[in-house]
């Protein structure tokens, strides 16, 4: 453990406790105030923006006693660690965090818990105990994507996999679930993959290389860990005149992914809940000392041409 950080967090936690005691002595108003820190790993695509904005608006409308402080890690684990340390120094009552990667954010979350600050992780996990984790089940999503592809392409497929951020629990589980289902069936093969950080620009760049590497007809499917990357693949394949005959699958539930399914450009999207307003509701319960489940699994939905009409116009 980083000694300086431990000392820093102990000092700020002590100052927070002292401030809280002083506040309670000043009257009920101060005692009733709740300060929640929300450390977002990145705000570089619609799903994460929706996670923040919907939680923020719900808090503004329903919890006048809550002060919600949001930080953006800018897709940089070191910055997110500093963000958490800053939130602790500001005397938060609860830490809500969607960690960029488990490895980088585990120590600072562990320190926060050790210093009496309850932690709620959203979407992605860390490798230490927290008060509550909330999100969809990523492993079954990966399994579902593989099963969908095997049903859609029973004769087999060469597949490109566009992975999310390296080391993120969602990336690991979405890859593992997919890989385990196709393992042992030689008709299905991932012929190329790359971490594209859940961003469209990196997916586009990688797919541009792939349409040069593989000739027409050599790729039958693209499995993307989110819709932004899937839509990037559609963009490149369509521009190259290679979209026909390629099944493209995404995740998250963006409205333009639903439009792409409706137009026959994507084959499927797995809606992954963005933990809002459930996230701020859970954080509020934790702050009030109410009972809460250790793990809250939110529902996911498979969207294809068969049911897309229910979702067009309703995505993020």
Short mmCIF file of C-alpha atoms in Angstrom, two decimals:
data_model
loop_
_atom_site.label_atom_id
_atom_site.label_comp_id
_atom_site.label_asym_id
_atom_site.label_seq_id
_atom_site.Cartn_x
_atom_site.Cartn_y
_atom_site.Cartn_z
CA UNK A 1 0.00 0.00 0.00
CA UNK A 2 1.20 3.50 -0.76
CA UNK A 3 2.15 4.97 2.62
CA UNK A 4 1.67 8.56 1.56
CA UNK A 5 -1.80 7.84 0.24
CA UNK A 6 -2.74 5.93 3.40
CA UNK A 7 -1.60 8.83 5.55
CA UNK A 8 -3.41 11.27 3.31
CA UNK A 9 -6.69 9.36 3.48
CA UNK A 10 -6.43 8.86 7.24
CA UNK A 11 -5.86 12.56 7.71
CA UNK A 12 -8.74 13.59 5.47
CA UNK A 13 -11.05 11.01 7.06
CA UNK A 14 -10.17 12.37 10.48
CA UNK A 15 -10.81 15.91 9.32
CA UNK A 16 -14.12 14.79 7.80
CA UNK A 17 -15.21 13.21 11.08
CA UNK A 18 -14.23 16.32 12.99
CA UNK A 19 -16.11 18.50 10.52
CA UNK A 20 -19.19 16.29 10.77
CA UNK A 21 -19.15 16.51 14.57
CA UNK A 22 -18.77 20.24 14.40
CA UNK A 23 -21.58 20.40 11.85
CA UNK A 24 -23.92 18.37 14.05
CA UNK A 25 -23.27 20.79 16.87
CA UNK A 26 -24.31 23.68 14.64
CA UNK A 27 -27.77 22.26 14.06
CA UNK A 28 -30.00 19.78 12.32
CA UNK A 29 -29.62 21.32 8.86
CA UNK A 30 -25.91 20.61 8.70
CA UNK A 31 -26.38 17.12 10.14
CA UNK A 32 -28.94 16.27 7.45
CA UNK A 33 -26.73 17.29 4.53
CA UNK A 34 -25.34 14.42 2.49
CA UNK A 35 -22.27 14.80 0.34
CA UNK A 36 -21.88 12.10 -2.33
CA UNK A 37 -18.79 11.88 -4.51
CA UNK A 38 -19.23 10.28 -7.93
CA UNK A 39 -15.99 9.33 -9.66
CA UNK A 40 -16.70 8.51 -13.30
CA UNK A 41 -13.89 6.77 -15.20
CA UNK A 42 -14.53 8.57 -18.45
CA UNK A 43 -17.20 10.59 -20.18
CA UNK A 44 -16.17 9.75 -23.73
CA UNK A 45 -19.29 7.96 -24.91
CA UNK A 46 -23.08 8.24 -24.52
CA UNK A 47 -23.56 5.37 -22.08
CA UNK A 48 -21.29 6.93 -19.44
CA UNK A 49 -22.75 10.39 -19.98
CA UNK A 50 -26.23 8.91 -19.40
CA UNK A 51 -25.00 7.25 -16.20
CA UNK A 52 -23.89 10.60 -14.80
CA UNK A 53 -26.60 12.88 -16.13
CA UNK A 54 -29.60 10.72 -15.20
CA UNK A 55 -28.29 10.17 -11.67
CA UNK A 56 -27.55 13.88 -11.32
CA UNK A 57 -31.02 14.96 -12.48
CA UNK A 58 -32.70 12.42 -10.20
CA UNK A 59 -30.75 13.73 -7.23
CA UNK A 60 -31.64 17.34 -8.06
CA UNK A 61 -35.33 16.46 -8.34
CA UNK A 62 -35.66 14.13 -5.37
CA UNK A 63 -32.89 14.66 -2.83
CA UNK A 64 -32.57 18.37 -1.95
CA UNK A 65 -30.34 17.45 0.97
CA UNK A 66 -27.77 15.79 -1.34
CA UNK A 67 -24.72 17.54 -2.71
CA UNK A 68 -23.48 15.42 -5.62
CA UNK A 69 -19.91 16.05 -6.72
CA UNK A 70 -19.01 14.46 -10.07
CA UNK A 71 -15.50 13.98 -11.44
CA UNK A 72 -14.37 12.77 -14.87
CA UNK A 73 -11.30 10.53 -14.98
CA UNK A 74 -10.80 11.35 -18.68
CA UNK A 75 -10.01 7.69 -19.42
CA UNK A 76 -6.84 8.03 -17.31
CA UNK A 77 -6.54 5.73 -14.27
CA UNK A 78 -4.00 7.98 -12.55
CA UNK A 79 -6.36 10.95 -12.83
CA UNK A 80 -9.24 8.88 -11.47
CA UNK A 81 -7.16 7.90 -8.43
CA UNK A 82 -6.43 11.59 -7.83
CA UNK A 83 -10.15 12.35 -8.30
CA UNK A 84 -11.06 9.89 -5.53
CA UNK A 85 -8.44 11.34 -3.21
CA UNK A 86 -9.85 14.81 -3.88
CA UNK A 87 -13.41 13.65 -3.17
CA UNK A 88 -12.30 12.11 0.13
CA UNK A 89 -10.57 15.36 1.04
CA UNK A 90 -13.85 17.20 0.44
CA UNK A 91 -15.53 15.15 3.16
CA UNK A 92 -17.88 12.93 1.18
CA UNK A 93 -20.25 10.64 3.05
CA UNK A 94 -20.40 8.03 0.26
CA UNK A 95 -18.11 7.28 -2.67
CA UNK A 96 -19.77 6.19 -5.90
CA UNK A 97 -17.29 5.00 -8.48
CA UNK A 98 -17.27 3.45 -11.91
CA UNK A 99 -13.61 2.44 -11.98
CA UNK A 100 -11.65 2.63 -15.20
CA UNK A 101 -9.72 -0.53 -14.31
CA UNK A 102 -9.82 -2.77 -11.27
CA UNK A 103 -6.06 -2.94 -10.82
CA UNK A 104 -5.50 0.82 -10.74
CA UNK A 105 -8.47 1.79 -8.60
CA UNK A 106 -8.49 -1.06 -6.06
CA UNK A 107 -5.92 0.49 -3.65
CA UNK A 108 -7.66 3.86 -3.32
CA UNK A 109 -11.08 2.22 -2.91
CA UNK A 110 -9.64 -0.14 -0.29
CA UNK A 111 -8.21 2.86 1.57
CA UNK A 112 -11.54 4.70 1.45
CA UNK A 113 -13.37 1.68 2.90
CA UNK A 114 -10.70 1.26 5.59
CA UNK A 115 -11.26 4.85 6.61
CA UNK A 116 -15.01 4.45 7.06
CA UNK A 117 -16.27 5.81 3.74
CA UNK A 118 -18.83 3.43 2.22
CA UNK A 119 -18.29 2.67 -1.46
CA UNK A 120 -20.77 1.87 -4.22
CA UNK A 121 -19.22 0.58 -7.46
CA UNK A 122 -21.25 0.97 -10.65
CA UNK A 123 -20.84 -1.23 -13.73
CA UNK A 124 -17.18 -2.16 -13.19
CA UNK A 125 -15.75 -3.88 -10.11
CA UNK A 126 -12.58 -3.55 -8.06
CA UNK A 127 -10.63 -6.32 -6.39
CA UNK A 128 -11.59 -5.49 -2.84
CA UNK A 129 -14.72 -5.54 -0.72
CA UNK A 130 -17.13 -2.64 -1.19
CA UNK A 131 -20.40 -1.71 0.46
CA UNK A 132 -22.40 -2.52 -2.67
CA UNK A 133 -21.82 -3.29 -6.34
CA UNK A 134 -24.45 -2.52 -8.95
CA UNK A 135 -24.52 -3.42 -12.63
CA UNK A 136 -25.63 -5.87 -15.24
CA UNK A 137 -24.12 -9.35 -15.46
CA UNK A 138 -21.42 -9.04 -18.10
CA UNK A 139 -20.44 -12.70 -18.37
CA UNK A 140 -23.93 -13.78 -19.55
CA UNK A 141 -23.93 -10.90 -22.01
CA UNK A 142 -20.80 -12.26 -23.67
CA UNK A 143 -22.33 -15.73 -23.68
CA UNK A 144 -25.52 -14.36 -25.20
CA UNK A 145 -23.61 -12.62 -27.96
CA UNK A 146 -21.82 -15.84 -28.87
CA UNK A 147 -25.03 -17.87 -28.85
CA UNK A 148 -26.72 -15.28 -31.04
CA UNK A 149 -23.90 -15.46 -33.56
CA UNK A 150 -23.86 -19.26 -33.60
CA UNK A 151 -27.60 -19.32 -34.26
CA UNK A 152 -27.34 -16.63 -36.94
CA UNK A 153 -24.33 -18.26 -38.61
CA UNK A 154 -24.72 -22.03 -38.11
CA UNK A 155 -22.11 -22.85 -40.75
CA UNK A 156 -19.39 -21.04 -38.80
CA UNK A 157 -17.73 -17.61 -38.83
CA UNK A 158 -14.47 -15.74 -38.80
CA UNK A 159 -14.96 -13.06 -36.16
CA UNK A 160 -13.34 -9.74 -35.26
CA UNK A 161 -13.68 -8.82 -31.58
CA UNK A 162 -13.56 -5.15 -30.59
CA UNK A 163 -12.76 -5.22 -26.88
CA UNK A 164 -13.28 -2.46 -24.33
CA UNK A 165 -10.70 -1.02 -21.96
CA UNK A 166 -7.98 -3.49 -21.00
CA UNK A 167 -8.28 -4.62 -17.39
CA UNK A 168 -11.84 -3.37 -16.89
CA UNK A 169 -14.07 -6.02 -15.32
CA UNK A 170 -16.74 -5.48 -17.99
CA UNK A 171 -14.17 -6.08 -20.74
CA UNK A 172 -12.83 -9.21 -19.09
CA UNK A 173 -16.28 -10.72 -18.51
CA UNK A 174 -17.69 -9.81 -21.93
CA UNK A 175 -14.68 -11.43 -23.55
CA UNK A 176 -14.64 -14.47 -21.27
CA UNK A 177 -18.34 -15.24 -21.73
CA UNK A 178 -18.03 -15.02 -25.50
CA UNK A 179 -14.82 -17.05 -25.68
CA UNK A 180 -16.12 -19.84 -23.45
CA UNK A 181 -19.18 -20.42 -25.63
CA UNK A 182 -17.30 -20.66 -28.93
CA UNK A 183 -14.39 -22.61 -27.42
CA UNK A 184 -14.12 -26.14 -28.75
CA UNK A 185 -16.17 -25.40 -31.86
CA UNK A 186 -13.68 -25.10 -34.68
CA UNK A 187 -16.25 -23.53 -37.00
CA UNK A 188 -15.97 -20.28 -35.03
CA UNK A 189 -12.75 -18.35 -34.70
CA UNK A 190 -11.80 -14.89 -33.51
CA UNK A 191 -9.23 -13.99 -36.15
CA UNK A 192 -8.39 -10.52 -34.81
CA UNK A 193 -9.10 -8.49 -31.70
CA UNK A 194 -7.96 -5.28 -30.05
CA UNK A 195 -8.74 -3.13 -27.03
CA UNK A 196 -10.44 -0.05 -28.44
CA UNK A 197 -11.36 1.49 -25.05
CA UNK A 198 -15.11 1.50 -25.83
CA UNK A 199 -14.54 4.43 -28.21
CA UNK A 200 -15.66 4.78 -31.80
CA UNK A 201 -12.54 6.51 -33.10
CA UNK A 202 -10.25 3.66 -32.01
CA UNK A 203 -12.67 1.06 -33.37
CA UNK A 204 -12.80 2.86 -36.71
CA UNK A 205 -9.02 2.99 -36.92
CA UNK A 206 -8.71 -0.73 -36.14
CA UNK A 207 -11.47 -1.73 -38.55
CA UNK A 208 -9.87 0.30 -41.33
CA UNK A 209 -6.80 -1.89 -40.87
CA UNK A 210 -8.96 -5.02 -40.82
CA UNK A 211 -10.65 -4.30 -44.17
CA UNK A 212 -7.16 -4.04 -45.63
CA UNK A 213 -5.94 -7.22 -43.92
CA UNK A 214 -8.95 -9.41 -44.79
CA UNK A 215 -10.47 -9.70 -48.25
CA UNK A 216 -14.20 -9.50 -48.95
CA UNK A 217 -15.95 -12.60 -47.64
CA UNK A 218 -13.21 -13.53 -45.17
CA UNK A 219 -15.00 -11.98 -42.17
CA UNK A 220 -18.55 -12.96 -41.23
CA UNK A 221 -19.00 -11.22 -37.87
CA UNK A 222 -17.88 -8.37 -35.63
CA UNK A 223 -18.45 -8.70 -31.90
CA UNK A 224 -18.06 -5.32 -30.18
CA UNK A 225 -18.14 -4.81 -26.42
CA UNK A 226 -20.30 -1.70 -26.83
CA UNK A 227 -22.45 0.08 -29.39
CA UNK A 228 -20.01 2.89 -30.09
CA UNK A 229 -17.44 0.40 -31.36
CA UNK A 230 -20.10 -1.61 -33.21
CA UNK A 231 -21.29 1.53 -34.97
CA UNK A 232 -17.68 2.34 -35.84
CA UNK A 233 -17.37 -1.10 -37.45
CA UNK A 234 -20.59 -0.52 -39.40
CA UNK A 235 -19.24 2.85 -40.57
CA UNK A 236 -16.02 1.32 -41.93
CA UNK A 237 -17.61 -1.78 -43.45
CA UNK A 238 -20.31 0.27 -45.14
CA UNK A 239 -17.79 2.75 -46.56
CA UNK A 240 -15.78 -0.17 -47.96
CA UNK A 241 -18.89 -1.78 -49.46
CA UNK A 242 -18.34 -4.78 -47.18
CA UNK A 243 -21.22 -4.60 -44.70
CA UNK A 244 -23.45 -7.13 -46.50
CA UNK A 245 -22.85 -10.60 -45.11
CA UNK A 246 -21.25 -9.39 -41.88
CA UNK A 247 -23.16 -9.70 -38.59
CA UNK A 248 -22.34 -6.83 -36.24
CA UNK A 249 -23.22 -7.08 -32.55
CA UNK A 250 -22.97 -4.32 -29.94
CA UNK A 251 -23.89 -3.66 -26.33
CA UNK A 252 -25.29 -0.79 -24.21
CA UNK A 253 -28.53 0.27 -25.92
CA UNK A 254 -27.84 3.44 -27.86
CA UNK A 255 -30.73 4.85 -29.87
CA UNK A 256 -28.57 4.89 -33.02
CA UNK A 257 -27.76 1.21 -32.47
CA UNK A 258 -31.49 0.49 -32.47
CA UNK A 259 -31.80 2.55 -35.68
CA UNK A 260 -28.97 0.51 -37.21
CA UNK A 261 -30.73 -2.75 -36.32
CA UNK A 262 -33.96 -1.42 -37.79
CA UNK A 263 -32.07 -0.53 -40.99
CA UNK A 264 -30.43 -3.97 -41.15
CA UNK A 265 -26.91 -2.60 -40.55
CA UNK A 266 -26.48 -4.20 -37.12
CA UNK A 267 -27.76 -7.63 -36.15
CA UNK A 268 -28.13 -7.32 -32.39
CA UNK A 269 -27.56 -5.10 -29.38
CA UNK A 270 -27.61 -6.17 -25.76
CA UNK A 271 -29.01 -3.41 -23.56
CA UNK A 272 -26.77 -2.91 -20.57
CA UNK A 273 -28.26 -0.82 -17.73
CA UNK A 274 -26.44 2.45 -17.06
CA UNK A 275 -27.25 2.28 -13.33
CA UNK A 276 -29.37 5.40 -13.21
CA UNK A 277 -31.33 6.44 -11.30
CA UNK A 278 -30.70 3.22 -9.36
CA UNK A 279 -27.15 4.35 -8.60
CA UNK A 280 -28.06 7.54 -6.77
CA UNK A 281 -30.98 5.79 -5.07
CA UNK A 282 -28.61 3.19 -3.65
CA UNK A 283 -26.05 5.81 -2.63
CA UNK A 284 -28.77 7.75 -0.82
CA UNK A 285 -29.86 4.64 1.06
CA UNK A 286 -26.26 3.95 2.09
CA UNK A 287 -25.83 7.52 3.30
CA UNK A 288 -29.02 7.27 5.35
CA UNK A 289 -27.87 4.02 6.92
CA UNK A 290 -30.64 1.97 5.31
CA UNK A 291 -30.19 -1.73 4.51
CA UNK A 292 -28.98 -2.53 1.01
CA UNK A 293 -28.00 -5.66 -0.87
CA UNK A 294 -24.30 -6.38 -1.22
CA UNK A 295 -24.73 -6.86 -4.97
CA UNK A 296 -27.54 -5.49 -7.13
CA UNK A 297 -27.83 -7.05 -10.59
CA UNK A 298 -29.86 -5.00 -13.05
CA UNK A 299 -31.67 -6.63 -16.00
CA UNK A 300 -30.28 -6.80 -19.54
CA UNK A 301 -32.22 -7.21 -22.79
CA UNK A 302 -31.34 -8.71 -26.19
CA UNK A 303 -32.53 -6.53 -29.08
CA UNK A 304 -32.72 -7.90 -32.63
CA UNK A 305 -34.81 -7.23 -35.73
CA UNK A 306 -37.54 -9.30 -34.06
CA UNK A 307 -38.17 -6.84 -31.23
CA UNK A 308 -36.35 -3.64 -32.20
CA UNK A 309 -39.60 -1.73 -32.82
CA UNK A 310 -40.15 -1.71 -29.04
CA UNK A 311 -36.92 0.21 -28.53
CA UNK A 312 -36.51 2.60 -31.48
CA UNK A 313 -36.36 6.15 -30.14
CA UNK A 314 -35.85 5.01 -26.54
CA UNK A 315 -32.10 4.46 -26.34
CA UNK A 316 -29.42 6.58 -24.78
#
